[in-house]
mmCIF file of C-alpha atoms in Angstrom:
data_model
loop_
_atom_site.group_PDB
_atom_site.id
_atom_site.type_symbol
_atom_site.label_atom_id
_atom_site.label_comp_id
_atom_site.label_asym_id
_atom_site.label_seq_id
_atom_site.Cartn_x
_atom_site.Cartn_y
_atom_site.Cartn_z
ATOM 1 C CA MET E 1 3.528 15.479 -3.479
ATOM 2 C CA GLU E 2 0.749 15.703 -1.443
ATOM 3 C CA CYS E 3 1.214 13.685 1.536
ATOM 4 C CA ASP E 4 -0.403 13.100 5.264
ATOM 5 C CA ASN E 5 2.679 11.680 7.248
ATOM 6 C CA ASN E 6 2.046 8.135 8.511
ATOM 7 C CA MET E 7 -1.676 9.021 7.971
ATOM 8 C CA ASN E 8 -2.987 5.406 8.372
ATOM 9 C CA LEU E 9 -0.101 5.359 11.587
ATOM 10 C CA ARG E 10 -2.430 7.262 13.508
ATOM 11 C CA GLU E 11 -5.228 5.597 15.643
ATOM 12 C CA ARG E 12 -8.638 7.209 14.502
ATOM 13 C CA ARG E 13 -11.206 7.341 17.484
ATOM 14 C CA SER E 14 -14.313 7.658 17.853
ATOM 15 C CA SER E 15 -16.682 9.788 20.050
ATOM 16 C CA THR E 16 -16.351 6.965 22.478
ATOM 17 C CA ASN E 17 -12.578 7.419 22.404
ATOM 18 C CA GLU E 18 -12.749 3.895 21.044
ATOM 19 C CA PRO E 19 -10.844 3.194 17.442
ATOM 20 C CA ALA E 20 -13.033 3.813 14.396
ATOM 21 C CA LYS E 21 -13.723 1.056 12.099
ATOM 22 C CA ILE E 22 -11.920 1.244 9.020
ATOM 23 C CA GLU E 23 -13.379 -0.719 6.365
ATOM 24 C CA VAL E 24 -10.592 -1.214 3.344
ATOM 25 C CA ILE E 25 -11.202 -2.814 0.102
ATOM 26 C CA VAL E 26 -8.061 -4.401 -1.718
ATOM 27 C CA VAL E 27 -7.470 -3.493 -5.518
ATOM 28 C CA GLY E 28 -5.842 -6.098 -7.526
ATOM 29 C CA GLY E 29 -6.118 -9.959 -7.603
ATOM 30 C CA GLY E 30 -2.442 -11.092 -8.373
ATOM 31 C CA GLY E 31 0.321 -12.076 -6.673
ATOM 32 C CA HIS E 32 1.108 -8.600 -5.342
ATOM 33 C CA ALA E 33 -2.500 -8.564 -3.859
ATOM 34 C CA ARG E 34 -2.125 -11.568 -2.144
ATOM 35 C CA VAL E 35 1.239 -10.057 -0.383
ATOM 36 C CA VAL E 36 -0.937 -7.213 0.774
ATOM 37 C CA ILE E 37 -4.086 -9.158 1.591
ATOM 38 C CA ASP E 38 -1.405 -11.509 4.106
ATOM 39 C CA THR E 39 -0.350 -8.404 5.235
ATOM 40 C CA LEU E 40 -3.391 -6.559 6.220
ATOM 41 C CA ARG E 41 -4.361 -10.232 8.091
ATOM 42 C CA GLN E 42 -1.683 -9.922 10.226
ATOM 43 C CA LEU E 43 -2.409 -6.561 11.220
ATOM 44 C CA GLN E 44 -5.843 -7.425 11.706
ATOM 45 C CA ARG E 45 -4.181 -9.424 14.994
ATOM 46 C CA SER E 46 -3.534 -6.182 16.712
ATOM 47 C CA GLN E 47 -6.099 -3.741 15.190
ATOM 48 C CA GLU E 48 -9.622 -5.321 15.634
ATOM 49 C CA HIS E 49 -10.747 -1.684 14.159
ATOM 50 C CA LEU E 50 -9.299 -2.567 10.487
ATOM 51 C CA VAL E 51 -11.978 -4.544 8.354
ATOM 52 C CA VAL E 52 -10.996 -6.026 5.230
ATOM 53 C CA LEU E 53 -14.201 -5.962 2.916
ATOM 54 C CA GLY E 54 -12.911 -8.128 -0.098
ATOM 55 C CA TYR E 55 -10.906 -7.413 -3.155
ATOM 56 C CA LEU E 56 -11.644 -6.296 -6.603
ATOM 57 C CA ASP E 57 -10.331 -7.488 -9.936
ATOM 58 C CA ASP E 58 -11.645 -7.888 -13.566
ATOM 59 C CA LYS E 59 -10.326 -11.621 -13.089
ATOM 60 C CA PRO E 60 -11.007 -13.168 -9.568
ATOM 61 C CA GLY E 61 -7.540 -14.852 -8.149
ATOM 62 C CA PRO E 62 -7.240 -18.134 -7.320
ATOM 63 C CA GLU E 63 -9.553 -18.900 -4.254
ATOM 64 C CA PHE E 64 -8.957 -21.394 -1.451
ATOM 65 C CA LYS E 65 -11.913 -23.981 -0.201
ATOM 66 C CA LYS E 66 -12.944 -24.136 3.491
ATOM 67 C CA ASN E 67 -15.557 -26.856 4.045
ATOM 68 C CA GLY E 68 -15.891 -27.079 0.424
ATOM 69 C CA GLN E 69 -17.120 -23.754 0.249
ATOM 70 C CA LYS E 70 -14.812 -21.198 -1.462
ATOM 71 C CA SER E 71 -13.469 -18.606 0.838
ATOM 72 C CA GLY E 72 -11.832 -15.939 -1.017
ATOM 73 C CA VAL E 73 -8.196 -14.947 -1.099
ATOM 74 C CA PHE E 74 -7.155 -15.950 2.398
ATOM 75 C CA GLY E 75 -10.982 -15.514 3.384
ATOM 76 C CA VAL E 76 -11.224 -12.370 1.836
ATOM 77 C CA PRO E 77 -13.986 -12.412 -1.248
ATOM 78 C CA HIS E 78 -14.198 -11.211 -4.824
ATOM 79 C CA LEU E 79 -16.385 -7.764 -4.574
ATOM 80 C CA GLY E 80 -16.348 -7.744 -8.640
ATOM 81 C CA THR E 81 -14.799 -5.462 -11.107
ATOM 82 C CA LEU E 82 -12.341 -2.548 -10.760
ATOM 83 C CA ALA E 83 -15.080 -0.429 -11.999
ATOM 84 C CA GLN E 84 -17.137 -1.532 -9.051
ATOM 85 C CA TRP E 85 -15.524 0.559 -6.492
ATOM 86 C CA ILE E 86 -17.952 3.043 -7.339
ATOM 87 C CA ASP E 87 -20.444 0.467 -4.913
ATOM 88 C CA TYR E 88 -18.268 1.433 -1.751
ATOM 89 C CA PRO E 89 -18.287 4.910 -1.128
ATOM 90 C CA HIS E 90 -16.866 5.083 2.263
ATOM 91 C CA ALA E 91 -14.579 2.418 1.746
ATOM 92 C CA LYS E 92 -10.814 3.269 1.672
ATOM 93 C CA PHE E 93 -8.798 1.475 -1.002
ATOM 94 C CA HIS E 94 -5.375 -0.051 -1.201
ATOM 95 C CA LEU E 95 -3.767 -0.397 -5.118
ATOM 96 C CA ALA E 96 -2.413 -3.926 -4.712
ATOM 97 C CA ILE E 97 -1.500 -3.645 -8.197
ATOM 98 C CA GLY E 98 2.172 -3.828 -9.280
ATOM 99 C CA ASN E 99 1.503 -1.766 -12.833
ATOM 100 C CA ASN E 100 2.478 2.213 -11.837
ATOM 101 C CA ILE E 101 0.354 3.793 -14.617
ATOM 102 C CA VAL E 102 -2.331 1.667 -13.784
ATOM 103 C CA ARG E 103 -2.212 2.571 -9.854
ATOM 104 C CA GLN E 104 -1.811 6.101 -10.989
ATOM 105 C CA GLN E 105 -5.106 5.811 -13.537
ATOM 106 C CA PHE E 106 -6.897 4.384 -10.572
ATOM 107 C CA VAL E 107 -5.985 7.271 -7.916
ATOM 108 C CA ASP E 108 -6.927 9.524 -11.085
ATOM 109 C CA LYS E 109 -10.379 8.159 -10.429
ATOM 110 C CA VAL E 110 -11.184 8.149 -6.385
ATOM 111 C CA GLY E 111 -8.793 10.666 -5.466
ATOM 112 C CA HIS E 112 -5.832 10.816 -2.769
ATOM 113 C CA GLU E 113 -8.416 10.672 0.416
ATOM 114 C CA ARG E 114 -9.846 7.232 -0.373
ATOM 115 C CA LEU E 115 -6.467 5.680 -0.226
ATOM 116 C CA PHE E 116 -4.890 3.312 2.430
ATOM 117 C CA THR E 117 -1.524 3.037 3.649
ATOM 118 C CA ILE E 118 -0.274 -0.396 4.782
ATOM 119 C CA ILE E 119 2.674 -1.315 6.396
ATOM 120 C CA HIS E 120 3.871 -4.423 7.784
ATOM 121 C CA PRO E 121 4.704 -5.009 10.742
ATOM 122 C CA THR E 122 7.969 -6.069 10.453
ATOM 123 C CA ALA E 123 8.972 -3.028 8.532
ATOM 124 C CA PHE E 124 10.974 -0.180 10.048
ATOM 125 C CA VAL E 125 9.615 3.350 9.221
ATOM 126 C CA SER E 126 11.227 6.623 11.227
ATOM 127 C CA GLU E 127 9.116 8.786 12.961
ATOM 128 C CA PHE E 128 10.808 11.440 10.718
ATOM 129 C CA ALA E 129 10.136 9.902 7.340
ATOM 130 C CA ILE E 130 7.101 10.982 5.166
ATOM 131 C CA ILE E 131 4.885 7.955 3.912
ATOM 132 C CA CYS E 132 2.283 9.464 1.536
ATOM 133 C CA CYS E 133 -1.188 8.308 1.241
ATOM 134 C CA GLY E 134 -1.824 4.679 -0.335
ATOM 135 C CA CYS E 135 1.679 3.557 -0.046
ATOM 136 C CA LEU E 136 2.939 -0.505 0.666
ATOM 137 C CA ILE E 137 5.751 -0.863 3.214
ATOM 138 C CA GLY E 138 6.550 -4.321 2.853
ATOM 139 C CA ALA E 139 7.956 -6.486 5.451
ATOM 140 C CA ASN E 140 11.658 -6.159 6.731
ATOM 141 C CA ALA E 141 11.585 -2.880 4.284
ATOM 142 C CA VAL E 142 13.248 0.064 5.978
ATOM 143 C CA VAL E 143 12.254 3.723 5.789
ATOM 144 C CA ASN E 144 15.189 5.854 7.237
ATOM 145 C CA CYS E 145 14.628 9.294 8.616
ATOM 146 C CA ASP E 146 14.375 12.767 6.619
ATOM 147 C CA ALA E 147 13.478 10.117 3.720
ATOM 148 C CA SER E 148 9.718 10.282 1.672
ATOM 149 C CA VAL E 149 7.823 8.141 -0.106
ATOM 150 C CA GLY E 150 4.938 9.452 -2.745
ATOM 151 C CA VAL E 151 1.650 8.445 -3.355
ATOM 152 C CA ALA E 152 0.530 5.231 -3.983
ATOM 153 C CA SER E 153 4.434 3.810 -3.822
ATOM 154 C CA ILE E 154 5.451 0.579 -3.083
ATOM 155 C CA VAL E 155 8.592 -0.645 -1.288
ATOM 156 C CA ASN E 156 8.394 -4.002 -0.986
ATOM 157 C CA SER E 157 9.843 -6.848 0.561
ATOM 158 C CA GLY E 158 13.535 -5.856 2.214
ATOM 159 C CA ALA E 159 13.773 -2.954 -0.179
ATOM 160 C CA ILE E 160 15.650 0.603 1.801
ATOM 161 C CA VAL E 161 15.206 3.783 1.545
ATOM 162 C CA GLU E 162 17.988 5.377 3.398
ATOM 163 C CA HIS E 163 17.919 9.023 5.044
ATOM 164 C CA ASP E 164 17.190 11.790 3.095
ATOM 165 C CA ALA E 165 16.011 9.533 -0.250
ATOM 166 C CA LYS E 166 13.098 11.352 -1.916
ATOM 167 C CA ILE E 167 10.429 8.625 -3.543
ATOM 168 C CA GLY E 168 7.892 9.694 -6.405
ATOM 169 C CA ASN E 169 4.896 9.063 -6.526
ATOM 170 C CA PHE E 170 3.785 5.789 -7.976
ATOM 171 C CA VAL E 171 7.255 4.308 -7.528
ATOM 172 C CA HIS E 172 7.782 0.493 -7.353
ATOM 173 C CA LEU E 173 10.751 -0.769 -5.622
ATOM 174 C CA SER E 174 11.306 -4.482 -6.005
ATOM 175 C CA TYR E 175 12.278 -6.607 -2.812
ATOM 176 C CA GLY E 176 16.043 -5.907 -2.092
ATOM 177 C CA SER E 177 16.536 -2.799 -3.430
ATOM 178 C CA ILE E 178 18.413 0.115 -2.254
ATOM 179 C CA VAL E 179 18.006 3.610 -2.639
ATOM 180 C CA SER E 180 21.195 5.177 -0.782
ATOM 181 C CA GLY E 181 21.229 8.800 1.483
ATOM 182 C CA GLY E 182 20.114 11.740 -0.697
ATOM 183 C CA GLY E 183 19.194 9.158 -3.694
ATOM 184 C CA ARG E 184 16.333 10.436 -5.659
ATOM 185 C CA VAL E 185 13.318 8.318 -7.716
ATOM 186 C CA GLU E 186 11.242 10.418 -10.251
ATOM 187 C CA ASP E 187 7.312 9.587 -10.600
ATOM 188 C CA GLY E 188 6.436 6.338 -11.915
ATOM 189 C CA VAL E 189 9.805 4.677 -11.615
ATOM 190 C CA SER E 190 10.123 0.709 -11.220
ATOM 191 C CA LEU E 191 13.344 -0.745 -9.407
ATOM 192 C CA GLN E 192 14.040 -4.177 -10.253
ATOM 193 C CA PRO E 193 14.952 -6.641 -7.429
ATOM 194 C CA GLY E 194 18.399 -5.809 -6.017
ATOM 195 C CA ALA E 195 18.616 -2.569 -7.863
ATOM 196 C CA VAL E 196 21.163 0.379 -5.706
ATOM 197 C CA VAL E 197 20.496 4.020 -6.543
ATOM 198 C CA ALA E 198 24.021 5.416 -5.540
ATOM 199 C CA ARG E 199 24.388 8.124 -2.848
ATOM 200 C CA ASN E 200 22.570 11.291 -4.283
ATOM 201 C CA GLN E 201 21.764 9.833 -7.479
ATOM 202 C CA SER E 202 18.759 10.573 -9.101
ATOM 203 C CA ILE E 203 16.987 8.072 -11.486
ATOM 204 C CA LYS E 204 14.471 8.977 -14.174
ATOM 205 C CA ASP E 205 13.748 5.862 -16.035
ATOM 206 C CA SER E 206 13.435 2.364 -14.492
ATOM 207 C CA ILE E 207 16.241 0.108 -13.847
#
């Protein structure tokens, strides 16, 4: 598991000691992407250096109109297809796609260093937890001490990762799911809404 602990919680600063600008592109345009864009807009209220350039998807999502003109998804424009990530060499990417395999395939193309982690303002993440690159920690989610969440994994709204639990890479913990203390969820596994992993239990298949 390649992780940079809380990599996007730390402020990046320029030579003038001001927070350096971070340009982010959301990959995906479906329902989960709208949740991610909404979260990014909330984060921008307190992080003025965070710039959301737009989103990539092979099919544009439903767009909202402002003054008769299309304004993108919650004001975030459609930049093109997934293949056009290559046109943005300096941007970070957040993979707002629920399909674990598709997220892994995209990471294989762009590399871990281009991924951006998003943590909702209402989530609780222990300073003693490890959150790897490209994760989403959703609204009211909890990641407790000595837990770890792998690369490009989703801890969705209200999901709980208890102490000492280990979440693999490209995992999706649906809203309201619980991984109890010492539990383990292997790479690529999805937990359905409300699913519970018992204490010290290891899950290798989606439930």
